[in-house]
mmCIF file with all atom_site columns, C-alpha atoms in Angstrom:
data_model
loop_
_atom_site.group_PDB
_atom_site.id
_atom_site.type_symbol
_atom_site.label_atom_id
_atom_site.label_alt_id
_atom_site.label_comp_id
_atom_site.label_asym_id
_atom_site.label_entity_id
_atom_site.label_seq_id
_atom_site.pdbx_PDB_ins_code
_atom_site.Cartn_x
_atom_site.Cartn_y
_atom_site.Cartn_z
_atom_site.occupancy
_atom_site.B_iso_or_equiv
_atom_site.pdbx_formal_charge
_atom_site.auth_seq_id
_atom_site.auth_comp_id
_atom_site.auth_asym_id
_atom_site.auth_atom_id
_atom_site.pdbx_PDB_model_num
ATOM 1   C CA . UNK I 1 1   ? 10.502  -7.446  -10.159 1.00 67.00 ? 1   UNK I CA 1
ATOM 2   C CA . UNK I 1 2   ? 7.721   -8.928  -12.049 1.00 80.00 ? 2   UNK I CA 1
ATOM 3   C CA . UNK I 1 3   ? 5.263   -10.852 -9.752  1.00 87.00 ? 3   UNK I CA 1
ATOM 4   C CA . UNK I 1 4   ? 3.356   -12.617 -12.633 1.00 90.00 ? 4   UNK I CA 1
ATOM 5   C CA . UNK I 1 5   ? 4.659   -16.035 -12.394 1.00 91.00 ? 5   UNK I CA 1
ATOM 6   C CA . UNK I 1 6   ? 4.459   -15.649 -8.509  1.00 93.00 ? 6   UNK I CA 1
ATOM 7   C CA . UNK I 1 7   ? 0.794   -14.803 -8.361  1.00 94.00 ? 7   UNK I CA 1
ATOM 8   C CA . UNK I 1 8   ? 0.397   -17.745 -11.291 1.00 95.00 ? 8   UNK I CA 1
ATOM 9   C CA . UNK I 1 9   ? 2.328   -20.830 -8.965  1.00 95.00 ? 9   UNK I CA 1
ATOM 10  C CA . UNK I 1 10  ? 0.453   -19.102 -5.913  1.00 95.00 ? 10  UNK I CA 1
ATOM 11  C CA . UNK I 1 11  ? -3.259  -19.653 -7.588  1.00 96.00 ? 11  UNK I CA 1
ATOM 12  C CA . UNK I 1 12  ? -1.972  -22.771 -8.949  1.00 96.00 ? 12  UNK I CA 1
ATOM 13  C CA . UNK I 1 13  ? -0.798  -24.299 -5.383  1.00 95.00 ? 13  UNK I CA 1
ATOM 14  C CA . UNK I 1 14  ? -4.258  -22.852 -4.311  1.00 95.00 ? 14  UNK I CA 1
ATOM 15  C CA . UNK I 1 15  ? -6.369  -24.486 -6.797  1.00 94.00 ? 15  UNK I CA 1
ATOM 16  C CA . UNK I 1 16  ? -4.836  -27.973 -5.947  1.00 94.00 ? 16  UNK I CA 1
ATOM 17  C CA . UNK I 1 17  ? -6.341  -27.760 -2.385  1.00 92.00 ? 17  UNK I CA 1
ATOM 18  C CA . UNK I 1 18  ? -9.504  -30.163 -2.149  1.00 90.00 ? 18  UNK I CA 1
ATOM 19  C CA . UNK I 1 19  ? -11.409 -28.002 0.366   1.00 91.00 ? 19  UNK I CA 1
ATOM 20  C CA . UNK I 1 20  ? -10.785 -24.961 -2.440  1.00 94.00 ? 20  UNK I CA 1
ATOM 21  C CA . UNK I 1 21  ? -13.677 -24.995 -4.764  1.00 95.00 ? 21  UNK I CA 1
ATOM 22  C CA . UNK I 1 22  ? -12.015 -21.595 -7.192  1.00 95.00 ? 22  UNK I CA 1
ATOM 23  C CA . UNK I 1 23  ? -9.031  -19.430 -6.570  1.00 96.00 ? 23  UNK I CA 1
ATOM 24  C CA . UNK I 1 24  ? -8.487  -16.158 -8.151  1.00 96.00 ? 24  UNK I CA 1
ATOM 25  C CA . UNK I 1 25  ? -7.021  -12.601 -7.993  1.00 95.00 ? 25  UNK I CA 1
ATOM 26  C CA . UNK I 1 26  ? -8.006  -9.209  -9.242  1.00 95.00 ? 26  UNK I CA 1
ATOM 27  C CA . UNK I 1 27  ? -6.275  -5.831  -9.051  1.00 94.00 ? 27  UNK I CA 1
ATOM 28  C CA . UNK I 1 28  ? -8.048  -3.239  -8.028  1.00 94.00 ? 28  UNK I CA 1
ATOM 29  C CA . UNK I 1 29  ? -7.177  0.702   -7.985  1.00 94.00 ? 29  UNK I CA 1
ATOM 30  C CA . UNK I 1 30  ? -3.469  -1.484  -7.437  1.00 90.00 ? 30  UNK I CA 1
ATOM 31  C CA . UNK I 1 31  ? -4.575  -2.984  -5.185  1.00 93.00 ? 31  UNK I CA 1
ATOM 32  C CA . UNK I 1 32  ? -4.752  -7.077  -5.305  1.00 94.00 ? 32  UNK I CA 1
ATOM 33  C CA . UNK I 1 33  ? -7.286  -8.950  -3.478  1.00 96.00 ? 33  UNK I CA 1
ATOM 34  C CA . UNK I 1 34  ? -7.728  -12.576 -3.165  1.00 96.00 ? 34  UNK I CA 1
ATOM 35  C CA . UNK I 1 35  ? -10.962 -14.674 -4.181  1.00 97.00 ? 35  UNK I CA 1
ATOM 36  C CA . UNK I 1 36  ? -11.301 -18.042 -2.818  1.00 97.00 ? 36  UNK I CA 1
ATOM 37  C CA . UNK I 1 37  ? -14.609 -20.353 -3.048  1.00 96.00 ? 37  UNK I CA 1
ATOM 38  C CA . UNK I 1 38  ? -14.484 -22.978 -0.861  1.00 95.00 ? 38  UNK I CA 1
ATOM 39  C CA . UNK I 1 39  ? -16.212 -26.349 0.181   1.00 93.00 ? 39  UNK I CA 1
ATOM 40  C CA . UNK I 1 40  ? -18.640 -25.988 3.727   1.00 93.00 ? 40  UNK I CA 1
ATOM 41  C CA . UNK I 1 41  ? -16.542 -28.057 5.928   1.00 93.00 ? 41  UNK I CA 1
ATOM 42  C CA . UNK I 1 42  ? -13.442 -25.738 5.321   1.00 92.00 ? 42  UNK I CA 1
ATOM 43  C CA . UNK I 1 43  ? -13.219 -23.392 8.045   1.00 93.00 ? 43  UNK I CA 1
ATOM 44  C CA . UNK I 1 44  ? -11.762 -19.808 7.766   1.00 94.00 ? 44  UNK I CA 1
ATOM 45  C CA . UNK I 1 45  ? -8.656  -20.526 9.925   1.00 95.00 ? 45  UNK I CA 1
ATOM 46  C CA . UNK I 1 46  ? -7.996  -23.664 8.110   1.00 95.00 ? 46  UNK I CA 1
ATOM 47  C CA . UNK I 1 47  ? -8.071  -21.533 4.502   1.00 95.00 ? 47  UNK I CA 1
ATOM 48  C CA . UNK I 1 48  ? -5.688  -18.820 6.467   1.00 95.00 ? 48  UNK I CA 1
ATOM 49  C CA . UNK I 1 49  ? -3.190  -21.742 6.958   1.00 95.00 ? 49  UNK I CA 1
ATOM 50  C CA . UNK I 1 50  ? -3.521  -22.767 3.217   1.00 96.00 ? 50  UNK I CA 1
ATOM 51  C CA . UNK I 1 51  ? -3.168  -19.183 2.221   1.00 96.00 ? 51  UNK I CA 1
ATOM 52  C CA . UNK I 1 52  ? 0.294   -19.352 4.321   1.00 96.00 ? 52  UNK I CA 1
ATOM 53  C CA . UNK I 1 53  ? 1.795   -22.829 2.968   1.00 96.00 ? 53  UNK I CA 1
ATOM 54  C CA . UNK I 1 54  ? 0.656   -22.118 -0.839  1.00 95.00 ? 54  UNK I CA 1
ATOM 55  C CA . UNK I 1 55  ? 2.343   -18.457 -0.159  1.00 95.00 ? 55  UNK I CA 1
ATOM 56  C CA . UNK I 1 56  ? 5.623   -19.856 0.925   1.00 95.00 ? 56  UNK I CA 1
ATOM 57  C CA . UNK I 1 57  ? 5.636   -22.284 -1.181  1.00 95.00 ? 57  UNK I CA 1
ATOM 58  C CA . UNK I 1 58  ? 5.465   -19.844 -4.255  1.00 94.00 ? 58  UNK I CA 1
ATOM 59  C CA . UNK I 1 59  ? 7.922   -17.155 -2.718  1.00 93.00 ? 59  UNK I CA 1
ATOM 60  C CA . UNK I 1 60  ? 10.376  -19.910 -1.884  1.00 93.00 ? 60  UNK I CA 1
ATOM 61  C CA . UNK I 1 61  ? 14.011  -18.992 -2.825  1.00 88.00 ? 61  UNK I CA 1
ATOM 62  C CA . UNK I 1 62  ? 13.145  -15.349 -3.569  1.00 87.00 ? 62  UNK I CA 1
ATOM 63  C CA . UNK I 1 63  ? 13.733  -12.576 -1.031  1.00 84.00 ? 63  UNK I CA 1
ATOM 64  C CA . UNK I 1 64  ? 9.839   -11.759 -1.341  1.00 89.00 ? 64  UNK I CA 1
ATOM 65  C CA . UNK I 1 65  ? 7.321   -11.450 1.599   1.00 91.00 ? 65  UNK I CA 1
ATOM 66  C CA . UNK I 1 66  ? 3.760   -11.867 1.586   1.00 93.00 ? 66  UNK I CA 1
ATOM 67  C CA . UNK I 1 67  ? 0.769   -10.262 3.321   1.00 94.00 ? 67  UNK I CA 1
ATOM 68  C CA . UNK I 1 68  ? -2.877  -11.771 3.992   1.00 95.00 ? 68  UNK I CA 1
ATOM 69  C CA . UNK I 1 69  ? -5.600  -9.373  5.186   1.00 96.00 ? 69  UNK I CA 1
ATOM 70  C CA . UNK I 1 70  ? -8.939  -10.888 5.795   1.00 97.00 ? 70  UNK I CA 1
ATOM 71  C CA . UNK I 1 71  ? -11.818 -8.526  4.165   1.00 96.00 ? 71  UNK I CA 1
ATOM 72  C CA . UNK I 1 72  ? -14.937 -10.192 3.567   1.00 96.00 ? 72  UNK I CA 1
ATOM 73  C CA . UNK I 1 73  ? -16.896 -13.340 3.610   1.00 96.00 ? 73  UNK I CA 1
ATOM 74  C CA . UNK I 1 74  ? -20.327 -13.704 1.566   1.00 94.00 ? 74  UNK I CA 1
ATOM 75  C CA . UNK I 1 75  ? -21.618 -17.233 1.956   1.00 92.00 ? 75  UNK I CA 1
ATOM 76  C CA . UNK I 1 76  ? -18.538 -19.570 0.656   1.00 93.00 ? 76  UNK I CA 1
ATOM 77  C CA . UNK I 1 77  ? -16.445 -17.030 -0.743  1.00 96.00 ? 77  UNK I CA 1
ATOM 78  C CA . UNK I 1 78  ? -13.924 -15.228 1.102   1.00 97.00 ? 78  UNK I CA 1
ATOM 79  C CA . UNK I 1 79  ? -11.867 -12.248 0.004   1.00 97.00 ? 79  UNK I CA 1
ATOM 80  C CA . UNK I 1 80  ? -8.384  -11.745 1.025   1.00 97.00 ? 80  UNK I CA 1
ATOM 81  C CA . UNK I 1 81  ? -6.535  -8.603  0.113   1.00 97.00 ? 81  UNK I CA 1
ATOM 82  C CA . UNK I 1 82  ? -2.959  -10.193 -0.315  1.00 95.00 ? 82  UNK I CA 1
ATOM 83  C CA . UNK I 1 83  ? 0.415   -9.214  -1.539  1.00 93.00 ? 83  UNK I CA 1
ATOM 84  C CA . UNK I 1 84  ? 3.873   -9.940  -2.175  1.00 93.00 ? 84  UNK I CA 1
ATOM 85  C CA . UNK I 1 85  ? 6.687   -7.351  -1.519  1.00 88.00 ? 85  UNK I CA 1
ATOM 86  C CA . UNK I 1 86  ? 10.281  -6.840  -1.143  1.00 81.00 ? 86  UNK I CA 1
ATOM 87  C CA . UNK I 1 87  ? 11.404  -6.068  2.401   1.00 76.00 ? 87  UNK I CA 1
ATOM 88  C CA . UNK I 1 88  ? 12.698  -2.725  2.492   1.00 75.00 ? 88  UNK I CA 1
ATOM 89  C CA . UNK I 1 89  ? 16.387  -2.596  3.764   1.00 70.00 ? 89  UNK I CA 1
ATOM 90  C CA . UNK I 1 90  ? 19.297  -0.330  3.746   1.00 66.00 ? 90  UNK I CA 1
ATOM 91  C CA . UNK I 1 91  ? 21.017  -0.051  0.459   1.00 67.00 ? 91  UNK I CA 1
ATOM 92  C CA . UNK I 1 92  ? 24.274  1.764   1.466   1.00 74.00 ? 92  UNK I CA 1
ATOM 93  C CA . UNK I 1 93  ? 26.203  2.917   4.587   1.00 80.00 ? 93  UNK I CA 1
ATOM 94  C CA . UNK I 1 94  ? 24.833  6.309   6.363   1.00 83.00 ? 94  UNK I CA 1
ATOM 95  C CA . UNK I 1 95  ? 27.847  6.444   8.343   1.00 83.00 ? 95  UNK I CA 1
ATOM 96  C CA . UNK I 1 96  ? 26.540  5.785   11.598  1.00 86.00 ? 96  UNK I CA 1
ATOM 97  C CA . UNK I 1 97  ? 28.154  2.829   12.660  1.00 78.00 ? 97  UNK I CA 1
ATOM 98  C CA . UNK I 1 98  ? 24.776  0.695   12.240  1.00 82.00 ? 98  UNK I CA 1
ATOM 99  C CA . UNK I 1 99  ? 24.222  -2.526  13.281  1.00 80.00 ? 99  UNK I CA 1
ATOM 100 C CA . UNK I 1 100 ? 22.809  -3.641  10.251  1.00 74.00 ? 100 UNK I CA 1
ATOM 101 C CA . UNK I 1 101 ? 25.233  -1.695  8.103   1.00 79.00 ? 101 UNK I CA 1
ATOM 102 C CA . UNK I 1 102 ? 25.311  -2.949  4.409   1.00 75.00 ? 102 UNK I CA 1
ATOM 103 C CA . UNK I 1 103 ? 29.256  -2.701  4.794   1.00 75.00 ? 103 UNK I CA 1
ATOM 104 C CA . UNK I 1 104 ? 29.479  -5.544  6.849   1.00 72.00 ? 104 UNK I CA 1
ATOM 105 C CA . UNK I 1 105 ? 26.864  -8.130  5.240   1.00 68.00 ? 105 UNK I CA 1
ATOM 106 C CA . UNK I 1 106 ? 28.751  -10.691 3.164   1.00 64.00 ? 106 UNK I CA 1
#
């Protein structure tokens, strides 16, 4: 699945914030990490909850999930390293009479 126009609507959603000065991403060694520059008044908790909404709001109506880990802070920019994934589930039936078992999902 290509996560291009994902991370593209996420940044987007971010950038429209008013307390959110800049919002970008970088990969590094695969890894992406978030960059966010933000006005003085906004506190960290408050950008965690913006993180969350823009998130959803980009993943909506896709089976994705995202992930927000808090890494560093250097004056007004904080670094995120955040993802989107696909849950894992089971793709066929072990034969174990699961509860979950992909045999009896609609």
């Amino acid at each position: 699945m290509d996560l291009e126009p994902i991370w593209q609507q996420f940044i987007k959603k971010l950038n429209v914030n008013k307390g959110i000065t800049s919002a970008y991403w970088r990969k590094i060694a695969g890894i992406p990490f978030l960059y966010i520059s933000t006005a003085p008044e906004l506190s960290q908790l408050t950008l965690e909850a913006i993180i969350q909404k823009c998130s959803a709001a980009a993943i909506k109506g896709s089976r994705l999930h995202s992930e927000t880990i808090f890494v560093r802070q250097e004056d007004l920019l904080y670094v995120y390293r955040h993802r989107f994934y696909v849950p894992q589930e089971k793709m066929f039936c072990c034969g174990n009479l699961c509860v979950n078992c992909t045999r009896l999902k609609r």
